[in-house]
Amino acid sequence: DTHYLIGSAVGPHPFPTIVRDFQAVIGKEIKQQFHEKEGRLPDAIVACVGGGSNAIGAFYPFVEDESVALHGAEAAGKGIEFDEEHCATLTVGTPGILQGARTYIIQEKSGQTQNTQSISAGLDYPGVGPEHAYLKASGRASYVGVTDKEALEGFKMMCEYEGIIPALETSHAIYHAIQLAKELGPDKHLVINMSGRGDKDMPQVAKLMGVEV
């Protein structure tokens, strides 16, 4: 017998719910702190999505607040047009069953999962949490693919403008949030869920940028 217990909001019930409820402290703090600062809710929450634990934690306390748009940024790798070169499950995946849950999967017609690729190891997964599948199917949240190149641009911009070294996972959300902010305009308020720090990624980023460390 095999029992899957994975470190994300994936797999069979009750594990996605357990992870969501613990991670929801993130969204609760966003809601409380933003209200203390601005006296209202933000216009949008943006988070990166692999398995989806950080994102569902940020999204869940806002699901009933329809004025708050929920945006997930997936790893489009080298481009969603290339098979086995991305992890954009919700963008181009199809419904199926993986590790005990029905969700969206990057798979062959036979149901066999395909290989995936991302600059970020934390987003390199061929499935996604089933609650994200529901949020997509219901239209409550939207999901887009962000390429490796775009994520690296998000990484650089956060370092330059905020002095924060983000994780490469988070860098996908940063890039998408910047594009979204351009669309929404200066009178809108976005929150980026900074899901991790980038110390672990510095050797990889330096190599990609051709810098010796």
JSON list of C-alpha atoms in Angstrom, two decimals:
[
{"chain": "A", "resi": 1, "resn": "ASP", "atom": "CA", "xyz": [0.00, 0.00, 0.00]},
{"chain": "A", "resi": 2, "resn": "THR", "atom": "CA", "xyz": [1.10, 3.58, -0.70]},
{"chain": "A", "resi": 3, "resn": "HIS", "atom": "CA", "xyz": [0.05, 6.64, 1.27]},
{"chain": "A", "resi": 4, "resn": "TYR", "atom": "CA", "xyz": [0.81, 10.09, -0.11]},
{"chain": "A", "resi": 5, "resn": "LEU", "atom": "CA", "xyz": [1.50, 12.90, 2.35]},
{"chain": "A", "resi": 6, "resn": "ILE", "atom": "CA", "xyz": [3.09, 15.78, 0.45]},
{"chain": "A", "resi": 7, "resn": "GLY", "atom": "CA", "xyz": [4.30, 19.16, 1.68]},
{"chain": "A", "resi": 8, "resn": "SER", "atom": "CA", "xyz": [1.72, 21.23, -0.17]},
{"chain": "A", "resi": 9, "resn": "ALA", "atom": "CA", "xyz": [-2.07, 21.67, -0.47]},
{"chain": "A", "resi": 10, "resn": "VAL", "atom": "CA", "xyz": [-2.30, 18.57, -2.67]},
{"chain": "A", "resi": 11, "resn": "GLY", "atom": "CA", "xyz": [-3.31, 14.93, -2.36]},
{"chain": "A", "resi": 12, "resn": "PRO", "atom": "CA", "xyz": [-6.46, 13.35, -0.92]},
{"chain": "A", "resi": 13, "resn": "HIS", "atom": "CA", "xyz": [-8.76, 14.87, 1.69]},
{"chain": "A", "resi": 14, "resn": "PRO", "atom": "CA", "xyz": [-8.17, 15.97, 4.43]},
{"chain": "A", "resi": 15, "resn": "PHE", "atom": "CA", "xyz": [-4.59, 16.98, 3.65]},
{"chain": "A", "resi": 16, "resn": "PRO", "atom": "CA", "xyz": [-5.26, 19.93, 1.28]},
{"chain": "A", "resi": 17, "resn": "THR", "atom": "CA", "xyz": [-7.73, 21.29, 3.86]},
{"chain": "A", "resi": 18, "resn": "ILE", "atom": "CA", "xyz": [-5.26, 20.88, 6.73]},
{"chain": "A", "resi": 19, "resn": "VAL", "atom": "CA", "xyz": [-2.52, 22.72, 4.80]},
{"chain": "A", "resi": 20, "resn": "ARG", "atom": "CA", "xyz": [-4.95, 25.43, 3.66]},
{"chain": "A", "resi": 21, "resn": "ASP", "atom": "CA", "xyz": [-6.22, 26.10, 7.16]},
{"chain": "A", "resi": 22, "resn": "PHE", "atom": "CA", "xyz": [-2.73, 26.40, 8.64]},
{"chain": "A", "resi": 23, "resn": "GLN", "atom": "CA", "xyz": [-1.50, 28.53, 5.73]},
{"chain": "A", "resi": 24, "resn": "ALA", "atom": "CA", "xyz": [-4.59, 30.75, 5.93]},
{"chain": "A", "resi": 25, "resn": "VAL", "atom": "CA", "xyz": [-2.91, 32.66, 8.75]},
{"chain": "A", "resi": 26, "resn": "ILE", "atom": "CA", "xyz": [-1.14, 34.47, 5.89]},
{"chain": "A", "resi": 27, "resn": "GLY", "atom": "CA", "xyz": [-4.39, 35.69, 4.33]},
{"chain": "A", "resi": 28, "resn": "LYS", "atom": "CA", "xyz": [-5.88, 36.57, 7.72]},
{"chain": "A", "resi": 29, "resn": "GLU", "atom": "CA", "xyz": [-2.87, 38.74, 8.52]},
{"chain": "A", "resi": 30, "resn": "ILE", "atom": "CA", "xyz": [-3.02, 40.37, 5.09]},
{"chain": "A", "resi": 31, "resn": "LYS", "atom": "CA", "xyz": [-6.67, 41.23, 5.65]},
{"chain": "A", "resi": 32, "resn": "GLN", "atom": "CA", "xyz": [-6.12, 42.59, 9.15]},
{"chain": "A", "resi": 33, "resn": "GLN", "atom": "CA", "xyz": [-2.96, 44.55, 8.41]},
{"chain": "A", "resi": 34, "resn": "PHE", "atom": "CA", "xyz": [-4.29, 46.01, 5.16]},
{"chain": "A", "resi": 35, "resn": "HIS", "atom": "CA", "xyz": [-7.48, 47.16, 6.89]},
{"chain": "A", "resi": 36, "resn": "GLU", "atom": "CA", "xyz": [-5.43, 48.80, 9.65]},
{"chain": "A", "resi": 37, "resn": "LYS", "atom": "CA", "xyz": [-3.34, 50.63, 7.04]},
{"chain": "A", "resi": 38, "resn": "GLU", "atom": "CA", "xyz": [-5.95, 51.52, 4.39]},
{"chain": "A", "resi": 39, "resn": "GLY", "atom": "CA", "xyz": [-9.32, 51.01, 6.09]},
{"chain": "A", "resi": 40, "resn": "ARG", "atom": "CA", "xyz": [-10.51, 48.67, 3.35]},
{"chain": "A", "resi": 41, "resn": "LEU", "atom": "CA", "xyz": [-9.72, 45.48, 1.45]},
{"chain": "A", "resi": 42, "resn": "PRO", "atom": "CA", "xyz": [-7.03, 45.28, -1.24]},
{"chain": "A", "resi": 43, "resn": "ASP", "atom": "CA", "xyz": [-8.12, 45.16, -4.87]},
{"chain": "A", "resi": 44, "resn": "ALA", "atom": "CA", "xyz": [-6.08, 42.07, -5.68]},
{"chain": "A", "resi": 45, "resn": "ILE", "atom": "CA", "xyz": [-3.94, 39.35, -4.14]},
{"chain": "A", "resi": 46, "resn": "VAL", "atom": "CA", "xyz": [-1.14, 37.84, -6.24]},
{"chain": "A", "resi": 47, "resn": "ALA", "atom": "CA", "xyz": [0.72, 34.65, -5.34]},
{"chain": "A", "resi": 48, "resn": "CYS", "atom": "CA", "xyz": [2.81, 32.03, -7.09]},
{"chain": "A", "resi": 49, "resn": "VAL", "atom": "CA", "xyz": [1.30, 28.59, -7.60]},
{"chain": "A", "resi": 50, "resn": "GLY", "atom": "CA", "xyz": [3.01, 25.23, -7.85]},
{"chain": "A", "resi": 51, "resn": "GLY", "atom": "CA", "xyz": [1.21, 22.80, -5.59]},
{"chain": "A", "resi": 52, "resn": "GLY", "atom": "CA", "xyz": [-0.43, 25.95, -4.30]},
{"chain": "A", "resi": 53, "resn": "SER", "atom": "CA", "xyz": [0.01, 26.00, -0.51]},
{"chain": "A", "resi": 54, "resn": "ASN", "atom": "CA", "xyz": [1.19, 29.60, -0.12]},
{"chain": "A", "resi": 55, "resn": "ALA", "atom": "CA", "xyz": [-1.39, 30.84, -2.61]},
{"chain": "A", "resi": 56, "resn": "ILE", "atom": "CA", "xyz": [-4.37, 29.06, -1.07]},
{"chain": "A", "resi": 57, "resn": "GLY", "atom": "CA", "xyz": [-3.31, 30.40, 2.32]},
{"chain": "A", "resi": 58, "resn": "ALA", "atom": "CA", "xyz": [-3.30, 33.93, 0.95]},
{"chain": "A", "resi": 59, "resn": "PHE", "atom": "CA", "xyz": [-6.50, 33.50, -1.10]},
{"chain": "A", "resi": 60, "resn": "TYR", "atom": "CA", "xyz": [-8.77, 31.59, 1.26]},
{"chain": "A", "resi": 61, "resn": "PRO", "atom": "CA", "xyz": [-9.73, 34.39, 3.69]},
{"chain": "A", "resi": 62, "resn": "PHE", "atom": "CA", "xyz": [-10.71, 36.52, 0.67]},
{"chain": "A", "resi": 63, "resn": "VAL", "atom": "CA", "xyz": [-12.73, 33.95, -1.31]},
{"chain": "A", "resi": 64, "resn": "GLU", "atom": "CA", "xyz": [-16.07, 35.40, -0.11]},
{"chain": "A", "resi": 65, "resn": "ASP", "atom": "CA", "xyz": [-14.86, 38.98, -0.72]},
{"chain": "A", "resi": 66, "resn": "GLU", "atom": "CA", "xyz": [-15.74, 39.26, -4.39]},
{"chain": "A", "resi": 67, "resn": "SER", "atom": "CA", "xyz": [-14.27, 42.75, -4.69]},
{"chain": "A", "resi": 68, "resn": "VAL", "atom": "CA", "xyz": [-10.81, 41.22, -4.19]},
{"chain": "A", "resi": 69, "resn": "ALA", "atom": "CA", "xyz": [-9.38, 39.63, -7.34]},
{"chain": "A", "resi": 70, "resn": "LEU", "atom": "CA", "xyz": [-7.27, 36.52, -6.81]},
{"chain": "A", "resi": 71, "resn": "HIS", "atom": "CA", "xyz": [-4.37, 35.98, -9.21]},
{"chain": "A", "resi": 72, "resn": "GLY", "atom": "CA", "xyz": [-2.10, 32.96, -9.35]},
{"chain": "A", "resi": 73, "resn": "ALA", "atom": "CA", "xyz": [1.23, 32.97, -11.23]},
{"chain": "A", "resi": 74, "resn": "GLU", "atom": "CA", "xyz": [2.36, 29.59, -12.51]},
{"chain": "A", "resi": 75, "resn": "ALA", "atom": "CA", "xyz": [5.74, 28.55, -13.87]},
{"chain": "A", "resi": 76, "resn": "ALA", "atom": "CA", "xyz": [5.60, 28.75, -17.67]},
{"chain": "A", "resi": 77, "resn": "GLY", "atom": "CA", "xyz": [9.24, 27.64, -17.83]},
{"chain": "A", "resi": 78, "resn": "LYS", "atom": "CA", "xyz": [10.63, 28.05, -21.32]},
{"chain": "A", "resi": 79, "resn": "GLY", "atom": "CA", "xyz": [7.12, 28.67, -22.66]},
{"chain": "A", "resi": 80, "resn": "ILE", "atom": "CA", "xyz": [3.74, 26.96, -22.45]},
{"chain": "A", "resi": 81, "resn": "GLU", "atom": "CA", "xyz": [3.94, 26.23, -26.17]},
{"chain": "A", "resi": 82, "resn": "PHE", "atom": "CA", "xyz": [6.73, 23.70, -25.49]},
{"chain": "A", "resi": 83, "resn": "ASP", "atom": "CA", "xyz": [5.76, 20.27, -24.13]},
{"chain": "A", "resi": 84, "resn": "GLU", "atom": "CA", "xyz": [7.61, 19.21, -20.96]},
{"chain": "A", "resi": 85, "resn": "GLU", "atom": "CA", "xyz": [9.24, 22.66, -20.66]},
{"chain": "A", "resi": 86, "resn": "HIS", "atom": "CA", "xyz": [6.80, 24.28, -18.20]},
{"chain": "A", "resi": 87, "resn": "CYS", "atom": "CA", "xyz": [4.65, 23.67, -15.10]},
{"chain": "A", "resi": 88, "resn": "ALA", "atom": "CA", "xyz": [1.62, 25.79, -16.04]},
{"chain": "A", "resi": 89, "resn": "THR", "atom": "CA", "xyz": [-0.92, 23.25, -14.84]},
{"chain": "A", "resi": 90, "resn": "LEU", "atom": "CA", "xyz": [-3.94, 25.53, -14.54]},
{"chain": "A", "resi": 91, "resn": "THR", "atom": "CA", "xyz": [-3.08, 27.44, -17.70]},
{"chain": "A", "resi": 92, "resn": "VAL", "atom": "CA", "xyz": [-2.83, 24.48, -20.08]},
{"chain": "A", "resi": 93, "resn": "GLY", "atom": "CA", "xyz": [-3.44, 21.35, -18.00]},
{"chain": "A", "resi": 94, "resn": "THR", "atom": "CA", "xyz": [-6.48, 19.08, -18.16]},
{"chain": "A", "resi": 95, "resn": "PRO", "atom": "CA", "xyz": [-8.58, 17.42, -15.43]},
{"chain": "A", "resi": 96, "resn": "GLY", "atom": "CA", "xyz": [-7.29, 14.12, -14.10]},
{"chain": "A", "resi": 97, "resn": "ILE", "atom": "CA", "xyz": [-6.29, 12.27, -10.96]},
{"chain": "A", "resi": 98, "resn": "LEU", "atom": "CA", "xyz": [-2.87, 12.63, -9.36]},
{"chain": "A", "resi": 99, "resn": "GLN", "atom": "CA", "xyz": [-1.76, 11.37, -5.94]},
{"chain": "A", "resi": 100, "resn": "GLY", "atom": "CA", "xyz": [-5.28, 10.84, -4.68]},
{"chain": "A", "resi": 101, "resn": "ALA", "atom": "CA", "xyz": [-6.99, 14.02, -5.90]},
{"chain": "A", "resi": 102, "resn": "ARG", "atom": "CA", "xyz": [-8.93, 15.06, -8.98]},
{"chain": "A", "resi": 103, "resn": "THR", "atom": "CA", "xyz": [-7.43, 18.29, -10.24]},
{"chain": "A", "resi": 104, "resn": "TYR", "atom": "CA", "xyz": [-5.73, 19.81, -13.28]},
{"chain": "A", "resi": 105, "resn": "ILE", "atom": "CA", "xyz": [-2.66, 17.91, -14.47]},
{"chain": "A", "resi": 106, "resn": "ILE", "atom": "CA", "xyz": [-0.02, 18.23, -17.16]},
{"chain": "A", "resi": 107, "resn": "GLN", "atom": "CA", "xyz": [-0.55, 14.83, -18.73]},
{"chain": "A", "resi": 108, "resn": "GLU", "atom": "CA", "xyz": [-0.65, 12.69, -21.83]},
{"chain": "A", "resi": 109, "resn": "LYS", "atom": "CA", "xyz": [-4.01, 11.67, -23.31]},
{"chain": "A", "resi": 110, "resn": "SER", "atom": "CA", "xyz": [-3.46, 8.34, -21.54]},
{"chain": "A", "resi": 111, "resn": "GLY", "atom": "CA", "xyz": [-3.32, 10.08, -18.16]},
{"chain": "A", "resi": 112, "resn": "GLN", "atom": "CA", "xyz": [0.42, 9.63, -17.67]},
{"chain": "A", "resi": 113, "resn": "THR", "atom": "CA", "xyz": [1.97, 12.80, -16.24]},
{"chain": "A", "resi": 114, "resn": "GLN", "atom": "CA", "xyz": [4.47, 14.63, -18.42]},
{"chain": "A", "resi": 115, "resn": "ASN", "atom": "CA", "xyz": [7.86, 15.89, -17.33]},
{"chain": "A", "resi": 116, "resn": "THR", "atom": "CA", "xyz": [7.90, 19.52, -16.19]},
{"chain": "A", "resi": 117, "resn": "GLN", "atom": "CA", "xyz": [10.50, 22.26, -16.04]},
{"chain": "A", "resi": 118, "resn": "SER", "atom": "CA", "xyz": [10.94, 25.53, -14.16]},
{"chain": "A", "resi": 119, "resn": "ILE", "atom": "CA", "xyz": [13.70, 27.85, -13.05]},
{"chain": "A", "resi": 120, "resn": "SER", "atom": "CA", "xyz": [12.15, 27.34, -9.61]},
{"chain": "A", "resi": 121, "resn": "ALA", "atom": "CA", "xyz": [12.27, 23.90, -7.99]},
{"chain": "A", "resi": 122, "resn": "GLY", "atom": "CA", "xyz": [9.38, 24.81, -5.71]},
{"chain": "A", "resi": 123, "resn": "LEU", "atom": "CA", "xyz": [6.99, 25.25, -8.65]},
{"chain": "A", "resi": 124, "resn": "ASP", "atom": "CA", "xyz": [8.19, 22.22, -10.62]},
{"chain": "A", "resi": 125, "resn": "TYR", "atom": "CA", "xyz": [5.15, 19.96, -10.19]},
{"chain": "A", "resi": 126, "resn": "PRO", "atom": "CA", "xyz": [2.77, 18.46, -12.79]},
{"chain": "A", "resi": 127, "resn": "GLY", "atom": "CA", "xyz": [-0.39, 18.96, -10.69]},
{"chain": "A", "resi": 128, "resn": "VAL", "atom": "CA", "xyz": [-1.95, 21.55, -8.41]},
{"chain": "A", "resi": 129, "resn": "GLY", "atom": "CA", "xyz": [-4.01, 21.60, -5.24]},
{"chain": "A", "resi": 130, "resn": "PRO", "atom": "CA", "xyz": [-7.66, 20.64, -5.84]},
{"chain": "A", "resi": 131, "resn": "GLU", "atom": "CA", "xyz": [-8.97, 23.84, -4.27]},
{"chain": "A", "resi": 132, "resn": "HIS", "atom": "CA", "xyz": [-7.11, 25.87, -6.88]},
{"chain": "A", "resi": 133, "resn": "ALA", "atom": "CA", "xyz": [-8.74, 23.67, -9.52]},
{"chain": "A", "resi": 134, "resn": "TYR", "atom": "CA", "xyz": [-12.10, 24.63, -8.03]},
{"chain": "A", "resi": 135, "resn": "LEU", "atom": "CA", "xyz": [-11.24, 28.35, -7.92]},
{"chain": "A", "resi": 136, "resn": "LYS", "atom": "CA", "xyz": [-10.25, 28.22, -11.59]},
{"chain": "A", "resi": 137, "resn": "ALA", "atom": "CA", "xyz": [-13.28, 26.22, -12.68]},
{"chain": "A", "resi": 138, "resn": "SER", "atom": "CA", "xyz": [-15.65, 28.50, -10.77]},
{"chain": "A", "resi": 139, "resn": "GLY", "atom": "CA", "xyz": [-13.99, 31.63, -12.13]},
{"chain": "A", "resi": 140, "resn": "ARG", "atom": "CA", "xyz": [-13.22, 32.96, -8.65]},
{"chain": "A", "resi": 141, "resn": "ALA", "atom": "CA", "xyz": [-9.46, 33.06, -9.30]},
{"chain": "A", "resi": 142, "resn": "SER", "atom": "CA", "xyz": [-7.42, 33.51, -12.46]},
{"chain": "A", "resi": 143, "resn": "TYR", "atom": "CA", "xyz": [-4.10, 31.91, -13.26]},
{"chain": "A", "resi": 144, "resn": "VAL", "atom": "CA", "xyz": [-1.39, 32.85, -15.76]},
{"chain": "A", "resi": 145, "resn": "GLY", "atom": "CA", "xyz": [1.95, 31.42, -16.79]},
{"chain": "A", "resi": 146, "resn": "VAL", "atom": "CA", "xyz": [5.16, 33.36, -16.12]},
{"chain": "A", "resi": 147, "resn": "THR", "atom": "CA", "xyz": [8.29, 32.22, -17.95]},
{"chain": "A", "resi": 148, "resn": "ASP", "atom": "CA", "xyz": [11.72, 31.66, -16.45]},
{"chain": "A", "resi": 149, "resn": "LYS", "atom": "CA", "xyz": [12.97, 34.83, -18.13]},
{"chain": "A", "resi": 150, "resn": "GLU", "atom": "CA", "xyz": [10.07, 36.89, -16.78]},
{"chain": "A", "resi": 151, "resn": "ALA", "atom": "CA", "xyz": [10.52, 35.48, -13.27]},
{"chain": "A", "resi": 152, "resn": "LEU", "atom": "CA", "xyz": [14.17, 36.47, -13.33]},
{"chain": "A", "resi": 153, "resn": "GLU", "atom": "CA", "xyz": [13.08, 39.98, -14.31]},
{"chain": "A", "resi": 154, "resn": "GLY", "atom": "CA", "xyz": [10.70, 40.03, -11.34]},
{"chain": "A", "resi": 155, "resn": "PHE", "atom": "CA", "xyz": [13.55, 38.88, -9.10]},
{"chain": "A", "resi": 156, "resn": "LYS", "atom": "CA", "xyz": [15.80, 41.72, -10.28]},
{"chain": "A", "resi": 157, "resn": "MET", "atom": "CA", "xyz": [13.09, 44.37, -9.90]},
{"chain": "A", "resi": 158, "resn": "MET", "atom": "CA", "xyz": [12.27, 43.39, -6.33]},
{"chain": "A", "resi": 159, "resn": "CYS", "atom": "CA", "xyz": [15.96, 43.49, -5.42]},
{"chain": "A", "resi": 160, "resn": "GLU", "atom": "CA", "xyz": [16.44, 46.87, -7.08]},
{"chain": "A", "resi": 161, "resn": "TYR", "atom": "CA", "xyz": [13.31, 48.70, -5.94]},
{"chain": "A", "resi": 162, "resn": "GLU", "atom": "CA", "xyz": [12.63, 47.17, -2.52]},
{"chain": "A", "resi": 163, "resn": "GLY", "atom": "CA", "xyz": [15.98, 45.79, -1.42]},
{"chain": "A", "resi": 164, "resn": "ILE", "atom": "CA", "xyz": [14.37, 42.38, -0.86]},
{"chain": "A", "resi": 165, "resn": "ILE", "atom": "CA", "xyz": [15.87, 39.19, -2.28]},
{"chain": "A", "resi": 166, "resn": "PRO", "atom": "CA", "xyz": [12.82, 37.09, -3.17]},
{"chain": "A", "resi": 167, "resn": "ALA", "atom": "CA", "xyz": [12.66, 33.38, -3.83]},
{"chain": "A", "resi": 168, "resn": "LEU", "atom": "CA", "xyz": [12.49, 32.42, -7.48]},
{"chain": "A", "resi": 169, "resn": "GLU", "atom": "CA", "xyz": [9.07, 30.95, -6.76]},
{"chain": "A", "resi": 170, "resn": "THR", "atom": "CA", "xyz": [7.84, 34.33, -5.51]},
{"chain": "A", "resi": 171, "resn": "SER", "atom": "CA", "xyz": [9.50, 36.09, -8.45]},
{"chain": "A", "resi": 172, "resn": "HIS", "atom": "CA", "xyz": [6.82, 34.65, -10.73]},
{"chain": "A", "resi": 173, "resn": "ALA", "atom": "CA", "xyz": [4.15, 36.45, -8.68]},
{"chain": "A", "resi": 174, "resn": "ILE", "atom": "CA", "xyz": [6.20, 39.63, -8.57]},
{"chain": "A", "resi": 175, "resn": "TYR", "atom": "CA", "xyz": [6.46, 39.79, -12.36]},
{"chain": "A", "resi": 176, "resn": "HIS", "atom": "CA", "xyz": [2.76, 39.18, -12.84]},
{"chain": "A", "resi": 177, "resn": "ALA", "atom": "CA", "xyz": [1.85, 41.73, -10.15]},
{"chain": "A", "resi": 178, "resn": "ILE", "atom": "CA", "xyz": [3.90, 44.39, -11.93]},
{"chain": "A", "resi": 179, "resn": "GLN", "atom": "CA", "xyz": [2.08, 43.72, -15.21]},
{"chain": "A", "resi": 180, "resn": "LEU", "atom": "CA", "xyz": [-1.25, 43.71, -13.40]},
{"chain": "A", "resi": 181, "resn": "ALA", "atom": "CA", "xyz": [-0.49, 47.01, -11.66]},
{"chain": "A", "resi": 182, "resn": "LYS", "atom": "CA", "xyz": [0.12, 48.62, -15.05]},
{"chain": "A", "resi": 183, "resn": "GLU", "atom": "CA", "xyz": [-3.33, 47.49, -16.18]},
{"chain": "A", "resi": 184, "resn": "LEU", "atom": "CA", "xyz": [-5.19, 48.50, -13.01]},
{"chain": "A", "resi": 185, "resn": "GLY", "atom": "CA", "xyz": [-3.60, 51.92, -12.54]},
{"chain": "A", "resi": 186, "resn": "PRO", "atom": "CA", "xyz": [-2.18, 53.86, -9.58]},
{"chain": "A", "resi": 187, "resn": "ASP", "atom": "CA", "xyz": [-5.42, 54.07, -7.58]},
{"chain": "A", "resi": 188, "resn": "LYS", "atom": "CA", "xyz": [-5.60, 50.30, -7.04]},
{"chain": "A", "resi": 189, "resn": "HIS", "atom": "CA", "xyz": [-3.97, 48.33, -4.24]},
{"chain": "A", "resi": 190, "resn": "LEU", "atom": "CA", "xyz": [-2.27, 44.97, -4.86]},
{"chain": "A", "resi": 191, "resn": "VAL", "atom": "CA", "xyz": [-0.73, 42.59, -2.34]},
{"chain": "A", "resi": 192, "resn": "ILE", "atom": "CA", "xyz": [2.05, 40.22, -3.40]},
{"chain": "A", "resi": 193, "resn": "ASN", "atom": "CA", "xyz": [2.42, 37.19, -1.17]},
{"chain": "A", "resi": 194, "resn": "MET", "atom": "CA", "xyz": [6.17, 36.95, -0.58]},
{"chain": "A", "resi": 195, "resn": "SER", "atom": "CA", "xyz": [6.24, 33.21, -0.12]},
{"chain": "A", "resi": 196, "resn": "GLY", "atom": "CA", "xyz": [9.96, 32.80, 0.45]},
{"chain": "A", "resi": 197, "resn": "ARG", "atom": "CA", "xyz": [13.38, 34.41, 0.66]},
{"chain": "A", "resi": 198, "resn": "GLY", "atom": "CA", "xyz": [15.91, 34.12, -2.10]},
{"chain": "A", "resi": 199, "resn": "ASP", "atom": "CA", "xyz": [19.11, 33.28, -0.23]},
{"chain": "A", "resi": 200, "resn": "LYS", "atom": "CA", "xyz": [18.81, 29.69, -1.43]},
{"chain": "A", "resi": 201, "resn": "ASP", "atom": "CA", "xyz": [18.53, 30.83, -5.04]},
{"chain": "A", "resi": 202, "resn": "MET", "atom": "CA", "xyz": [21.50, 33.19, -5.21]},
{"chain": "A", "resi": 203, "resn": "PRO", "atom": "CA", "xyz": [24.01, 30.66, -6.64]},
{"chain": "A", "resi": 204, "resn": "GLN", "atom": "CA", "xyz": [21.53, 29.74, -9.40]},
{"chain": "A", "resi": 205, "resn": "VAL", "atom": "CA", "xyz": [20.64, 33.37, -10.15]},
{"chain": "A", "resi": 206, "resn": "ALA", "atom": "CA", "xyz": [24.31, 34.36, -10.23]},
{"chain": "A", "resi": 207, "resn": "LYS", "atom": "CA", "xyz": [25.04, 31.55, -12.67]},
{"chain": "A", "resi": 208, "resn": "LEU", "atom": "CA", "xyz": [22.15, 32.60, -14.92]},
{"chain": "A", "resi": 209, "resn": "MET", "atom": "CA", "xyz": [23.37, 36.21, -14.85]},
{"chain": "A", "resi": 210, "resn": "GLY", "atom": "CA", "xyz": [26.98, 35.21, -15.50]},
{"chain": "A", "resi": 211, "resn": "VAL", "atom": "CA", "xyz": [28.18, 36.53, -12.13]},
{"chain": "A", "resi": 212, "resn": "GLU", "atom": "CA", "xyz": [30.78, 34.75, -10.01]},
{"chain": "A", "resi": 213, "resn": "VAL", "atom": "CA", "xyz": [30.01, 34.42, -6.28]}
]
